[in-house]
Amino acid sequence: MSFEPKILGIACNWCTYTGADLAGTTRLQYPQNIRMVRVMCSSRINPSFIFKAFQLGADGVLVGGCHPGDCHYNTGNLYARRRLAVTKKILEFSGMEPGRFRVEWISASEGNKFAEVVSEFTEQIRNLGPQTKFKIEE
Amino acid sequence: MATSFKQIEENLKNEARKLLEDQKVSLVLAYGRGYDENHPVPFVAKVAADVENIVFNEYCTANMARYLVRYPRGTKMAIAVKPADSRAVVQLIQEDKVKREDLILLGIPVIGMKNSKTGEAIDGKTTCGLYNPVLYDVLLGEEIHGQPVDSPYDVLAQYEAMDKDERFAFWKKEFDKCIRCYACRKACPMCYCDPCFIDQNKPKWGDKSPQSHGNLMYHLTRFHHLAGRCIDCGECSRACPVDIPLYLFHKKVARECEEMFGQAAGNSIQDKPVLVNFRVDDSDKILE
Ligand code: SF4
Ligand code: SF4
Ligand code: FES
């Protein structure tokens, strides 16, 4: 059987999640490997969510937020940018493939960008293969 | 010439006695005799008579800043600080855990500290490697200059050079040794959360039994929570009964933070911790 990546998407309510909706309502095609979770803001994302997702078997994690400067709460994503940059470095130094975690700024009107990013990221994870390092053995 | 440990001990006792007698402070955080000379323990002098029990020698590695947050806000305290310890105090002031005006810092320049477990010299490989405190009110010995200054990050090169699978195997082996005694967190001046995320049950972030996945969760999250805050005293690693080189990971995160945000932890009480701060022009490159 060919490998179908399991990808967790965490998107903020005001931009990326709405952008994902737009991609859906305009019937853009993108891979169905992503499962979206909506949070109110990218700064709501506790870095442990990401570690946990990998432990529970995610092959990749994609975080989406408003473009810097456009956060609904003004500064949320500016904090998130710093925090998630640290998360990325920690994953990398722990030995996780850096390509499995990605942060993108996607606005509510960028349905296209959402579809593109998801397609590209899915392809990248497909190439990386199953994530086994953090995954908890049953 | 560096002041001798004996002389520093004398100076420390004199300062402590004076401060307690004049009731300038209600306690002095210092070191006391353990079961032998080589194993001093954290010690709190509360009255002038306690001062006789104070010691200072090359094995006084504990970071006494650890104990500052135990006392009610507003308690006037004096604390013996070695270079890294002084950075911990600065960081705690930045985080508004203690107030500058409540503290008297008894600064101790050090060279030749030793790990009481292994007898090895303590230098920039396992700590920040500074010789002089960054903040103090009284200096208990002469400042140390003219010693070799190595980057505290040099030790990382060989781990950064590893390929990711090798590095994962390295850390897995280390984290798998962890018995979850939490001595690392207890020794750390910056680990003051109550409850610690790993002790929470709802949500339960990680398993509490000492097994791979819970250990991984505990350590990665702890490294994250200390990002931009760890002042590289190395106490966590010295406290660890199974010798996990936690300091390596902390150093790596500290170095990344310094490079990305242009500020090291515990340098100035004017700074704001990097992760509760931002610049509008932070580059998206840091996410790559
Ligand atoms: S994490 Fe370790 S090296 Fe860093 S401040 Fe805490 S005890 Fe010191
Ligand atoms: S001190 Fe060592 S064994 Fe104890 S919890 Fe920390 S890393 Fe694990
Ligand atoms: S609301 Fe979208 S990033 Fe803050």
Short mmCIF file of C-alpha atoms and ligand atoms in Angstrom, two decimals:
data_model
loop_
_atom_site.label_atom_id
_atom_site.label_comp_id
_atom_site.label_asym_id
_atom_site.label_seq_id
_atom_site.Cartn_x
_atom_site.Cartn_y
_atom_site.Cartn_z
CA MET A 1 0.00 0.00 0.00
CA SER A 2 1.32 3.43 -0.79
CA PHE A 3 2.03 5.79 2.05
CA GLU A 4 -0.64 8.40 2.73
CA PRO A 5 0.73 11.06 5.06
CA LYS A 6 -1.32 12.11 8.04
CA ILE A 7 -0.97 15.84 8.49
CA LEU A 8 -2.23 18.00 11.31
CA GLY A 9 -3.16 21.54 10.37
CA ILE A 10 -3.63 24.11 13.10
CA ALA A 11 -5.11 27.32 11.80
CA CYS A 12 -6.28 30.54 13.35
CA ASN A 13 -9.96 31.32 13.14
CA TRP A 14 -9.64 34.70 11.49
CA CYS A 15 -7.31 34.11 8.59
CA THR A 16 -6.06 30.69 7.70
CA TYR A 17 -9.15 28.76 8.72
CA THR A 18 -11.29 31.17 6.76
CA GLY A 19 -8.83 30.85 3.89
CA ALA A 20 -9.30 27.08 4.06
CA ASP A 21 -13.05 27.60 3.94
CA LEU A 22 -12.64 29.77 0.90
CA ALA A 23 -10.56 27.09 -0.79
CA GLY A 24 -13.42 24.68 -0.08
CA THR A 25 -16.26 26.90 -1.22
CA THR A 26 -14.46 27.79 -4.43
CA ARG A 27 -13.94 24.04 -4.95
CA LEU A 28 -10.18 24.20 -5.20
CA GLN A 29 -8.57 20.78 -5.18
CA TYR A 30 -6.03 19.93 -2.53
CA PRO A 31 -4.94 16.67 -0.90
CA GLN A 32 -7.17 15.28 1.80
CA ASN A 33 -4.29 14.30 4.00
CA ILE A 34 -4.68 17.32 6.22
CA ARG A 35 -6.92 17.41 9.29
CA MET A 36 -7.62 20.96 10.35
CA VAL A 37 -7.96 22.14 13.91
CA ARG A 38 -9.18 25.66 14.47
CA VAL A 39 -7.74 27.85 17.21
CA MET A 40 -8.56 31.47 17.85
CA CYS A 41 -5.08 32.74 17.07
CA SER A 42 -1.70 31.31 16.12
CA SER A 43 -0.45 32.48 19.50
CA ARG A 44 -2.89 30.04 21.10
CA ILE A 45 -0.70 27.20 19.92
CA ASN A 46 1.20 25.66 22.75
CA PRO A 47 4.44 24.17 21.41
CA SER A 48 3.58 20.96 23.24
CA PHE A 49 0.64 20.55 20.81
CA ILE A 50 3.22 20.01 18.14
CA PHE A 51 5.33 17.54 20.08
CA LYS A 52 2.14 15.74 21.05
CA ALA A 53 0.89 15.60 17.48
CA PHE A 54 4.08 13.88 16.41
CA GLN A 55 3.81 11.48 19.33
CA LEU A 56 0.28 10.61 18.33
CA GLY A 57 1.44 9.76 14.86
CA ALA A 58 1.28 12.90 12.73
CA ASP A 59 3.71 12.75 9.81
CA GLY A 60 3.70 16.51 9.49
CA VAL A 61 2.31 19.58 11.24
CA LEU A 62 1.30 22.74 9.45
CA VAL A 63 0.51 25.90 11.37
CA GLY A 64 -1.38 28.72 9.71
CA GLY A 65 -1.90 32.26 10.93
CA CYS A 66 -2.67 35.74 9.70
CA HIS A 67 0.10 37.67 8.00
CA PRO A 68 2.27 39.52 10.53
CA GLY A 69 0.61 42.84 11.15
CA ASP A 70 -2.84 41.43 10.36
CA CYS A 71 -3.49 39.32 13.44
CA HIS A 72 -7.01 39.81 14.73
CA TYR A 73 -5.50 40.41 18.14
CA ASN A 74 -2.85 42.70 16.66
CA THR A 75 0.26 41.07 18.06
CA GLY A 76 -0.59 37.38 18.55
CA ASN A 77 1.29 36.12 15.54
CA LEU A 78 4.30 38.28 16.33
CA TYR A 79 4.71 36.35 19.57
CA ALA A 80 3.85 33.10 17.80
CA ARG A 81 6.51 33.71 15.17
CA ARG A 82 9.24 33.81 17.80
CA ARG A 83 7.83 30.93 19.79
CA LEU A 84 7.31 28.61 16.84
CA ALA A 85 10.75 29.45 15.51
CA VAL A 86 12.12 28.07 18.78
CA THR A 87 9.89 24.99 18.44
CA LYS A 88 11.39 24.42 15.04
CA LYS A 89 14.94 24.62 16.34
CA ILE A 90 14.13 22.25 19.18
CA LEU A 91 12.62 19.69 16.82
CA GLU A 92 15.63 19.98 14.61
CA PHE A 93 18.19 19.53 17.39
CA SER A 94 16.25 16.57 18.77
CA GLY A 95 16.79 14.86 15.44
CA MET A 96 13.36 15.30 13.89
CA GLU A 97 13.35 16.07 10.17
CA PRO A 98 12.93 19.85 10.00
CA GLY A 99 10.68 19.57 6.96
CA ARG A 100 7.90 17.99 8.98
CA PHE A 101 6.95 21.22 10.69
CA ARG A 102 5.96 24.35 8.86
CA VAL A 103 4.44 27.72 9.61
CA GLU A 104 2.64 29.75 6.93
CA TRP A 105 0.84 33.06 6.93
CA ILE A 106 -2.36 32.66 4.92
CA SER A 107 -5.06 35.32 4.91
CA ALA A 108 -8.82 34.82 4.68
CA SER A 109 -8.76 35.78 1.02
CA GLU A 110 -5.92 33.46 0.07
CA GLY A 111 -7.85 30.27 -0.66
CA ASN A 112 -5.41 29.66 -3.49
CA LYS A 113 -2.41 29.94 -1.30
CA PHE A 114 -3.96 27.56 1.20
CA ALA A 115 -4.51 24.93 -1.48
CA GLU A 116 -0.99 25.40 -2.84
CA VAL A 117 0.68 25.20 0.54
CA VAL A 118 -1.24 22.08 1.51
CA SER A 119 -0.43 20.38 -1.80
CA GLU A 120 3.22 21.25 -1.57
CA PHE A 121 3.55 20.30 2.09
CA THR A 122 1.76 16.98 1.53
CA GLU A 123 4.16 16.18 -1.29
CA GLN A 124 7.10 17.03 0.92
CA ILE A 125 5.86 14.78 3.72
CA ARG A 126 5.16 12.00 1.25
CA ASN A 127 8.78 12.17 0.20
CA LEU A 128 9.98 12.15 3.79
CA GLY A 129 7.99 8.99 4.46
CA PRO A 130 6.29 7.95 7.70
CA GLN A 131 7.32 9.75 10.86
CA THR A 132 8.55 7.15 13.34
CA LYS A 133 10.88 9.04 15.64
CA PHE A 134 8.37 10.54 18.04
CA LYS A 135 5.49 8.20 17.37
CA ILE A 136 4.43 6.19 20.41
CA GLU A 137 4.58 2.47 19.74
CA GLU A 138 1.29 0.75 20.41
CA MET B 1 45.37 36.92 41.21
CA ALA B 2 42.09 35.36 42.03
CA THR B 3 41.06 35.66 45.65
CA SER B 4 41.35 32.35 47.49
CA PHE B 5 38.23 30.39 48.36
CA LYS B 6 39.11 30.71 52.04
CA GLN B 7 39.29 34.49 51.73
CA ILE B 8 35.97 34.59 49.86
CA GLU B 9 34.42 32.49 52.60
CA GLU B 10 35.72 34.95 55.21
CA ASN B 11 34.37 37.92 53.26
CA LEU B 12 31.05 36.18 52.77
CA LYS B 13 30.72 35.50 56.48
CA ASN B 14 31.60 39.08 57.38
CA GLU B 15 29.12 40.58 54.93
CA ALA B 16 26.40 38.17 55.99
CA ARG B 17 26.97 38.88 59.66
CA LYS B 18 26.87 42.62 59.13
CA LEU B 19 23.70 42.48 57.05
CA LEU B 20 21.90 40.29 59.59
CA GLU B 21 23.06 42.26 62.61
CA ASP B 22 22.01 45.56 61.06
CA GLN B 23 18.73 43.90 60.04
CA LYS B 24 19.23 45.00 56.47
CA VAL B 25 17.99 41.59 55.34
CA SER B 26 15.97 38.83 56.94
CA LEU B 27 18.03 36.07 55.41
CA VAL B 28 21.21 35.32 53.53
CA LEU B 29 21.25 32.61 50.87
CA ALA B 30 24.66 30.98 50.86
CA TYR B 31 26.36 27.60 51.33
CA GLY B 32 26.79 25.45 54.38
CA ARG B 33 28.78 22.36 55.25
CA GLY B 34 27.36 19.08 53.98
CA TYR B 35 28.43 15.63 55.16
CA ASP B 36 32.00 16.52 54.27
CA GLU B 37 34.11 19.35 52.83
CA ASN B 38 33.49 18.32 49.26
CA HIS B 39 29.74 18.32 49.50
CA PRO B 40 28.55 21.75 50.61
CA VAL B 41 24.80 22.26 50.66
CA PRO B 42 22.51 25.23 50.11
CA PHE B 43 22.24 27.13 53.35
CA VAL B 44 20.06 29.94 54.64
CA ALA B 45 21.38 32.13 57.44
CA LYS B 46 18.58 33.85 59.33
CA VAL B 47 20.34 35.18 62.43
CA ALA B 48 23.90 36.35 62.95
CA ALA B 49 24.78 33.14 64.82
CA ASP B 50 24.01 31.06 61.70
CA VAL B 51 26.82 32.77 59.87
CA GLU B 52 29.40 30.48 61.47
CA ASN B 53 28.02 27.62 59.39
CA ILE B 54 28.63 29.34 56.07
CA VAL B 55 31.27 27.84 53.81
CA PHE B 56 32.59 28.62 50.39
CA ASN B 57 34.84 26.38 48.34
CA GLU B 58 35.27 25.01 44.82
CA TYR B 59 32.35 22.63 45.26
CA CYS B 60 29.77 25.31 46.00
CA THR B 61 28.17 24.93 42.59
CA ALA B 62 24.48 25.18 43.51
CA ASN B 63 22.67 28.14 42.07
CA MET B 64 21.14 29.84 45.08
CA ALA B 65 18.87 31.97 42.89
CA ARG B 66 16.77 28.80 42.93
CA TYR B 67 15.61 29.70 46.44
CA LEU B 68 14.68 33.35 45.94
CA VAL B 69 11.14 32.60 44.78
CA ARG B 70 10.42 30.54 47.89
CA TYR B 71 10.06 33.58 50.11
CA PRO B 72 7.12 35.97 50.14
CA ARG B 73 7.39 38.98 47.89
CA GLY B 74 9.00 41.90 49.64
CA THR B 75 11.30 39.77 51.84
CA LYS B 76 14.65 41.50 52.06
CA MET B 77 17.29 38.97 51.08
CA ALA B 78 20.99 38.79 50.48
CA ILE B 79 22.29 36.14 48.14
CA ALA B 80 25.74 34.82 47.29
CA VAL B 81 26.03 34.84 43.51
CA LYS B 82 28.64 33.35 41.26
CA PRO B 83 28.67 34.62 37.67
CA ALA B 84 25.92 32.38 36.28
CA ASP B 85 23.87 32.79 39.46
CA SER B 86 23.93 36.56 39.02
CA ARG B 87 22.49 36.08 35.55
CA ALA B 88 19.72 33.96 37.05
CA VAL B 89 18.90 36.80 39.46
CA VAL B 90 18.83 39.27 36.56
CA GLN B 91 16.51 36.98 34.65
CA LEU B 92 14.20 36.59 37.67
CA ILE B 93 14.07 40.37 38.00
CA GLN B 94 13.15 40.64 34.30
CA GLU B 95 10.36 38.16 34.93
CA ASP B 96 9.18 40.17 37.93
CA LYS B 97 9.65 37.23 40.28
CA VAL B 98 11.84 39.27 42.61
CA LYS B 99 12.44 42.98 42.96
CA ARG B 100 15.87 44.51 42.61
CA GLU B 101 15.35 46.70 45.66
CA ASP B 102 14.64 43.67 47.87
CA LEU B 103 17.97 42.07 47.09
CA ILE B 104 21.56 42.48 48.07
CA LEU B 105 23.82 40.58 45.74
CA LEU B 106 27.07 39.32 47.19
CA GLY B 107 29.06 38.78 44.03
CA ILE B 108 31.70 36.08 43.81
CA PRO B 109 34.18 35.97 40.92
CA VAL B 110 35.14 32.34 40.43
CA ILE B 111 37.73 30.25 38.74
CA GLY B 112 38.49 26.61 39.43
CA MET B 113 35.06 25.40 40.49
CA LYS B 114 34.70 21.64 40.51
CA ASN B 115 31.93 19.14 40.06
CA SER B 116 31.67 17.36 43.40
CA LYS B 117 30.46 14.17 41.75
CA THR B 118 33.21 13.80 39.16
CA GLY B 119 35.90 16.13 40.46
CA GLU B 120 36.10 17.66 36.97
CA ALA B 121 36.74 21.34 36.50
CA ILE B 122 33.68 23.37 35.59
CA ASP B 123 34.19 25.67 32.63
CA GLY B 124 32.52 26.95 29.47
CA LYS B 125 31.88 23.41 28.27
CA THR B 126 29.11 22.82 30.77
CA THR B 127 28.25 26.38 31.84
CA CYS B 128 28.35 29.94 30.53
CA GLY B 129 32.00 30.08 31.60
CA LEU B 130 31.98 33.65 32.91
CA TYR B 131 34.42 34.60 35.65
CA ASN B 132 32.69 37.64 37.09
CA PRO B 133 29.09 38.29 38.15
CA VAL B 134 27.12 40.54 35.79
CA LEU B 135 25.32 42.22 38.67
CA TYR B 136 26.30 42.66 42.33
CA ASP B 137 26.19 45.08 45.21
CA VAL B 138 29.27 43.86 47.05
CA LEU B 139 32.11 41.97 45.45
CA LEU B 140 33.67 39.36 47.72
CA GLY B 141 36.85 38.86 45.76
CA GLU B 142 38.91 40.55 43.10
CA GLU B 143 37.53 40.57 39.59
CA ILE B 144 39.16 37.97 37.39
CA HIS B 145 40.69 39.12 34.15
CA GLY B 146 43.16 37.77 31.65
CA GLN B 147 41.81 34.22 31.68
CA PRO B 148 41.00 32.44 28.42
CA VAL B 149 37.48 33.30 27.27
CA ASP B 150 35.92 30.51 25.27
CA SER B 151 32.54 30.70 23.65
CA PRO B 152 30.10 28.69 25.77
CA TYR B 153 28.76 27.32 22.49
CA ASP B 154 31.96 25.74 21.17
CA VAL B 155 31.03 22.44 22.73
CA LEU B 156 28.00 22.22 20.42
CA ALA B 157 29.92 21.81 17.20
CA GLN B 158 30.22 18.05 17.32
CA TYR B 159 26.50 17.58 18.00
CA GLU B 160 25.47 20.03 15.32
CA ALA B 161 27.66 18.15 12.90
CA MET B 162 25.80 14.89 13.52
CA ASP B 163 23.25 13.87 10.99
CA LYS B 164 19.69 14.02 12.26
CA ASP B 165 19.19 10.29 12.71
CA GLU B 166 22.39 10.02 14.64
CA ARG B 167 21.37 12.97 16.78
CA PHE B 168 17.96 11.47 17.40
CA ALA B 169 19.60 8.22 18.48
CA PHE B 170 21.91 10.16 20.77
CA TRP B 171 19.10 12.00 22.51
CA LYS B 172 16.84 8.97 22.65
CA LYS B 173 19.53 7.05 24.45
CA GLU B 174 20.03 9.93 26.87
CA PHE B 175 16.34 10.62 27.53
CA ASP B 176 15.63 6.92 27.95
CA LYS B 177 17.95 6.95 30.96
CA CYS B 178 15.83 9.52 32.74
CA ILE B 179 14.19 8.22 35.91
CA ARG B 180 11.97 11.29 36.28
CA CYS B 181 13.27 12.31 39.64
CA TYR B 182 12.93 15.97 38.57
CA ALA B 183 16.19 16.93 40.21
CA CYS B 184 16.93 18.98 37.07
CA ARG B 185 13.83 21.05 37.57
CA LYS B 186 14.43 21.36 41.31
CA ALA B 187 17.96 22.62 40.80
CA CYS B 188 17.02 25.12 38.13
CA PRO B 189 16.55 28.75 39.17
CA MET B 190 14.21 29.34 36.25
CA CYS B 191 11.91 26.36 36.91
CA TYR B 192 9.45 27.92 39.33
CA CYS B 193 6.07 27.01 37.82
CA ASP B 194 3.59 25.46 40.19
CA PRO B 195 2.35 23.12 38.96
CA CYS B 196 4.90 22.21 36.34
CA PHE B 197 3.17 21.33 33.05
CA ILE B 198 4.26 17.70 33.41
CA ASP B 199 2.44 17.37 36.74
CA GLN B 200 -0.84 18.50 35.25
CA ASN B 201 -3.55 15.92 34.71
CA LYS B 202 -5.95 17.93 32.63
CA PRO B 203 -4.67 18.10 30.01
CA LYS B 204 -2.12 15.43 30.60
CA TRP B 205 0.83 16.46 28.47
CA GLY B 206 2.98 13.45 29.00
CA ASP B 207 3.12 10.19 30.85
CA LYS B 208 4.62 10.39 34.29
CA SER B 209 6.24 6.99 34.28
CA PRO B 210 9.85 6.96 33.11
CA GLN B 211 9.33 5.75 29.57
CA SER B 212 10.54 7.05 26.26
CA HIS B 213 7.58 9.09 25.15
CA GLY B 214 6.83 10.79 28.46
CA ASN B 215 10.52 11.52 28.91
CA LEU B 216 10.72 13.04 25.45
CA MET B 217 7.70 15.22 26.11
CA TYR B 218 9.03 16.34 29.47
CA HIS B 219 12.45 17.26 28.19
CA LEU B 220 11.54 18.91 24.90
CA THR B 221 8.87 21.00 26.56
CA ARG B 222 11.19 21.89 29.42
CA PHE B 223 13.82 23.03 26.92
CA HIS B 224 11.15 25.11 25.24
CA HIS B 225 9.95 26.68 28.48
CA LEU B 226 13.54 27.63 29.26
CA ALA B 227 14.20 29.12 25.84
CA GLY B 228 15.69 32.57 26.20
CA ARG B 229 15.60 32.14 29.99
CA CYS B 230 18.20 29.48 30.74
CA ILE B 231 21.34 31.25 31.91
CA ASP B 232 23.61 28.26 31.43
CA CYS B 233 24.63 27.55 35.01
CA GLY B 234 24.70 23.84 34.29
CA GLU B 235 23.11 22.89 37.59
CA CYS B 236 20.40 20.76 35.96
CA SER B 237 23.01 18.47 34.49
CA ARG B 238 25.08 18.31 37.65
CA ALA B 239 21.97 17.47 39.64
CA CYS B 240 21.00 14.65 37.30
CA PRO B 241 21.68 11.27 38.93
CA VAL B 242 22.07 9.57 35.55
CA ASP B 243 24.23 12.28 33.96
CA ILE B 244 22.07 13.32 31.06
CA PRO B 245 23.90 16.23 29.36
CA LEU B 246 20.87 18.53 29.47
CA TYR B 247 23.21 21.50 29.25
CA LEU B 248 23.93 20.69 25.60
CA PHE B 249 20.33 21.12 24.58
CA HIS B 250 19.93 24.24 26.72
CA LYS B 251 23.04 25.74 25.17
CA LYS B 252 21.76 24.99 21.69
CA VAL B 253 18.43 26.69 22.37
CA ALA B 254 20.18 29.62 24.04
CA ARG B 255 22.44 30.07 21.08
CA GLU B 256 19.57 29.96 18.61
CA CYS B 257 17.66 32.53 20.65
CA GLU B 258 20.68 34.77 20.79
CA GLU B 259 21.12 34.55 17.05
CA MET B 260 17.46 35.05 16.23
CA PHE B 261 16.58 37.71 18.76
CA GLY B 262 19.92 39.32 19.48
CA GLN B 263 19.81 38.97 23.24
CA ALA B 264 21.24 36.51 25.74
CA ALA B 265 19.39 35.61 28.92
CA GLY B 266 20.13 37.33 32.21
CA ASN B 267 22.39 40.09 30.95
CA SER B 268 20.59 43.25 31.92
CA ILE B 269 17.62 44.03 34.13
CA GLN B 270 16.47 46.45 31.42
CA ASP B 271 15.83 43.59 28.95
CA LYS B 272 12.56 41.82 28.39
CA PRO B 273 12.64 38.01 28.01
CA VAL B 274 12.77 37.27 24.29
CA LEU B 275 9.68 35.09 24.07
CA VAL B 276 7.39 37.60 25.74
CA ASN B 277 8.66 40.21 23.36
CA PHE B 278 8.74 40.71 19.60
CA ARG B 279 9.84 43.11 16.95
CA VAL B 280 7.53 43.98 14.12
CA ASP B 281 10.46 43.44 11.80
CA ASP B 282 11.44 40.00 13.11
CA SER B 283 12.28 38.12 9.97
CA ASP B 284 10.19 35.21 8.68
CA LYS B 285 13.53 33.58 7.98
CA ILE B 286 13.64 32.39 11.59
CA LEU B 287 10.84 29.98 10.70
CA GLU B 288 12.76 28.32 7.92
S1 SF4 C 1 18.13 24.89 32.61
FE1 SF4 C 1 19.96 24.11 33.68
S2 SF4 C 1 21.63 25.46 32.98
FE2 SF4 C 1 19.70 26.49 32.47
S3 SF4 C 1 19.25 27.85 34.20
FE3 SF4 C 1 18.19 25.90 34.61
S4 SF4 C 1 19.64 24.69 35.84
FE4 SF4 C 1 20.83 26.37 34.91
S1 SF4 C 2 17.53 15.00 36.91
FE1 SF4 C 2 18.02 13.55 35.24
S2 SF4 C 2 16.92 11.66 35.77
FE2 SF4 C 2 16.06 13.28 37.07
S3 SF4 C 2 14.27 14.03 35.87
FE3 SF4 C 2 16.01 15.35 35.32
S4 SF4 C 2 16.91 14.41 33.51
FE4 SF4 C 2 15.57 12.85 34.46
S1 FES C 3 -5.81 35.80 14.76
FE1 FES C 3 -4.76 34.95 13.05
S2 FES C 3 -2.75 34.91 13.86
FE2 FES C 3 -3.75 35.94 15.50
#
